[in-house]
Structure formats: C-alpha cells, structure tokens
mmCIF file of C-alpha atoms in Angstrom:
data_model
loop_
_atom_site.group_PDB
_atom_site.id
_atom_site.type_symbol
_atom_site.label_atom_id
_atom_site.label_comp_id
_atom_site.label_asym_id
_atom_site.label_seq_id
_atom_site.Cartn_x
_atom_site.Cartn_y
_atom_site.Cartn_z
ATOM 1 C CA UNK J 1 103.239 97.838 131.523
ATOM 2 C CA UNK J 2 101.486 95.405 128.253
ATOM 3 C CA UNK J 3 102.165 97.962 125.781
ATOM 4 C CA UNK J 4 99.861 94.840 123.632
ATOM 5 C CA UNK J 5 97.024 96.221 125.729
ATOM 6 C CA UNK J 6 94.642 98.414 126.981
ATOM 7 C CA UNK J 7 92.948 97.741 129.820
ATOM 8 C CA UNK J 8 93.419 93.805 129.362
ATOM 9 C CA UNK J 9 92.502 93.703 126.080
ATOM 10 C CA UNK J 10 94.328 93.773 122.897
ATOM 11 C CA UNK J 11 94.885 96.442 121.147
ATOM 12 C CA UNK J 12 94.466 98.057 117.665
ATOM 13 C CA UNK J 13 95.957 99.569 114.970
ATOM 14 C CA UNK J 14 92.522 102.259 115.396
ATOM 15 C CA UNK J 15 92.340 102.592 118.113
ATOM 16 C CA UNK J 16 95.687 103.889 118.092
ATOM 17 C CA UNK J 17 95.262 105.990 115.798
ATOM 18 C CA UNK J 18 92.523 107.361 117.262
ATOM 19 C CA UNK J 19 93.661 108.011 120.307
ATOM 20 C CA UNK J 20 97.238 110.162 118.562
ATOM 21 C CA UNK J 21 99.282 107.320 118.148
ATOM 22 C CA UNK J 22 101.633 107.081 115.301
ATOM 23 C CA UNK J 23 102.915 104.100 113.611
ATOM 24 C CA UNK J 24 106.775 103.100 112.828
ATOM 25 C CA UNK J 25 105.686 99.903 110.964
ATOM 26 C CA UNK J 26 108.338 96.677 110.631
ATOM 27 C CA UNK J 27 108.348 93.740 109.385
ATOM 28 C CA UNK J 28 106.732 91.217 112.182
ATOM 29 C CA UNK J 29 104.990 93.949 114.917
ATOM 30 C CA UNK J 30 104.315 97.921 114.731
ATOM 31 C CA UNK J 31 105.232 100.277 117.305
ATOM 32 C CA UNK J 32 103.473 103.112 118.607
ATOM 33 C CA UNK J 33 104.650 105.799 119.850
ATOM 34 C CA UNK J 34 102.102 109.517 121.545
ATOM 35 C CA UNK J 35 104.910 111.987 122.190
ATOM 36 C CA UNK J 36 100.895 113.616 124.960
ATOM 37 C CA UNK J 37 102.057 110.694 127.050
ATOM 38 C CA UNK J 38 105.425 110.359 127.231
ATOM 39 C CA UNK J 39 107.081 111.246 130.200
ATOM 40 C CA UNK J 40 110.566 110.854 129.419
ATOM 41 C CA UNK J 41 111.782 107.789 131.632
ATOM 42 C CA UNK J 42 114.363 106.603 128.587
ATOM 43 C CA UNK J 43 112.739 102.589 129.462
ATOM 44 C CA UNK J 44 113.559 101.968 125.308
ATOM 45 C CA UNK J 45 116.144 103.799 123.980
ATOM 46 C CA UNK J 46 117.863 102.467 127.697
ATOM 47 C CA UNK J 47 116.604 98.890 126.049
ATOM 48 C CA UNK J 48 117.388 98.330 122.665
ATOM 49 C CA UNK J 49 119.269 101.682 120.623
ATOM 50 C CA UNK J 50 119.483 99.749 118.021
ATOM 51 C CA UNK J 51 115.496 99.485 117.237
ATOM 52 C CA UNK J 52 114.823 103.457 119.617
ATOM 53 C CA UNK J 53 117.616 106.192 119.105
ATOM 54 C CA UNK J 54 116.530 109.472 119.415
ATOM 55 C CA UNK J 55 118.249 111.224 118.179
ATOM 56 C CA UNK J 56 118.005 109.397 114.447
ATOM 57 C CA UNK J 57 114.389 109.885 112.706
ATOM 58 C CA UNK J 58 112.844 108.368 112.115
ATOM 59 C CA UNK J 59 113.664 107.460 115.853
ATOM 60 C CA UNK J 60 111.967 104.325 116.634
ATOM 61 C CA UNK J 61 112.594 101.495 113.561
ATOM 62 C CA UNK J 62 111.264 97.948 115.024
ATOM 63 C CA UNK J 63 112.973 95.786 112.258
ATOM 64 C CA UNK J 64 116.401 96.658 114.077
ATOM 65 C CA UNK J 65 115.415 93.654 116.809
ATOM 66 C CA UNK J 66 113.573 90.683 116.602
ATOM 67 C CA UNK J 67 110.175 90.804 118.580
ATOM 68 C CA UNK J 68 110.359 89.727 121.183
ATOM 69 C CA UNK J 69 112.754 92.151 122.024
ATOM 70 C CA UNK J 70 111.208 95.285 120.839
ATOM 71 C CA UNK J 71 107.398 93.523 122.562
ATOM 72 C CA UNK J 72 109.612 93.759 125.840
ATOM 73 C CA UNK J 73 110.865 96.946 126.151
ATOM 74 C CA UNK J 74 108.184 98.408 125.256
ATOM 75 C CA UNK J 75 106.430 96.768 128.341
ATOM 76 C CA UNK J 76 108.925 98.560 130.101
ATOM 77 C CA UNK J 77 107.439 102.123 129.565
ATOM 78 C CA UNK J 78 105.324 103.907 132.562
ATOM 79 C CA UNK J 79 103.902 106.308 130.637
ATOM 80 C CA UNK J 80 101.752 104.159 127.699
ATOM 81 C CA UNK J 81 103.603 106.654 126.002
ATOM 82 C CA UNK J 82 104.709 102.958 123.638
ATOM 83 C CA UNK J 83 102.528 99.723 121.790
ATOM 84 C CA UNK J 84 102.985 97.156 119.937
ATOM 85 C CA UNK J 85 100.450 95.088 117.743
ATOM 86 C CA UNK J 86 102.380 92.079 116.241
ATOM 87 C CA UNK J 87 101.992 91.412 113.068
ATOM 88 C CA UNK J 88 100.661 87.254 112.551
#
C-alpha cells in the first residue's frame, strides 16, 4: 500500500486530519496514524522500532530514522492506518 496516497492521489494533511488521523511531525516527513483503522498487524514496530515504539509516548518519532526508511515502513501497513507526507 502506498502510504503517501489515497486512491492513487497524493494525500494532504487536511485530508488526513479530517479523516481522524493524528499527526506525528518530523523534519523531512510527517507520519499520520488513525487508531480506528489500525489492524494491529505490527509491520510498523517490526519494520523500525526506533521510529515506531508502542510503549513510548509519543509512539511515533519520524526523526528517529531516515525519510526513506520511514516511508518504506509506512508503505508496509496493510490497513492504511499509517500515512505520510514528505516535506519538500
């Protein structure tokens, strides 16, 4: 799944926030999470536990990894609960 898109169109912060996603801000990438969609498969925490750690608050810290790694891990989310916006 492409975590930077909805229906093959690039996502925007406005869309994500309107749909109930919570924003986790980073320097090069913002990661968004929607707990109501999450299927708790765990690809995120297994993909990079430095960025995604459920026992920590906040549990997502985008700057704990590269933009490439963060976007790759978000793309492995099968439910679509994770999305991202890469900053220019």
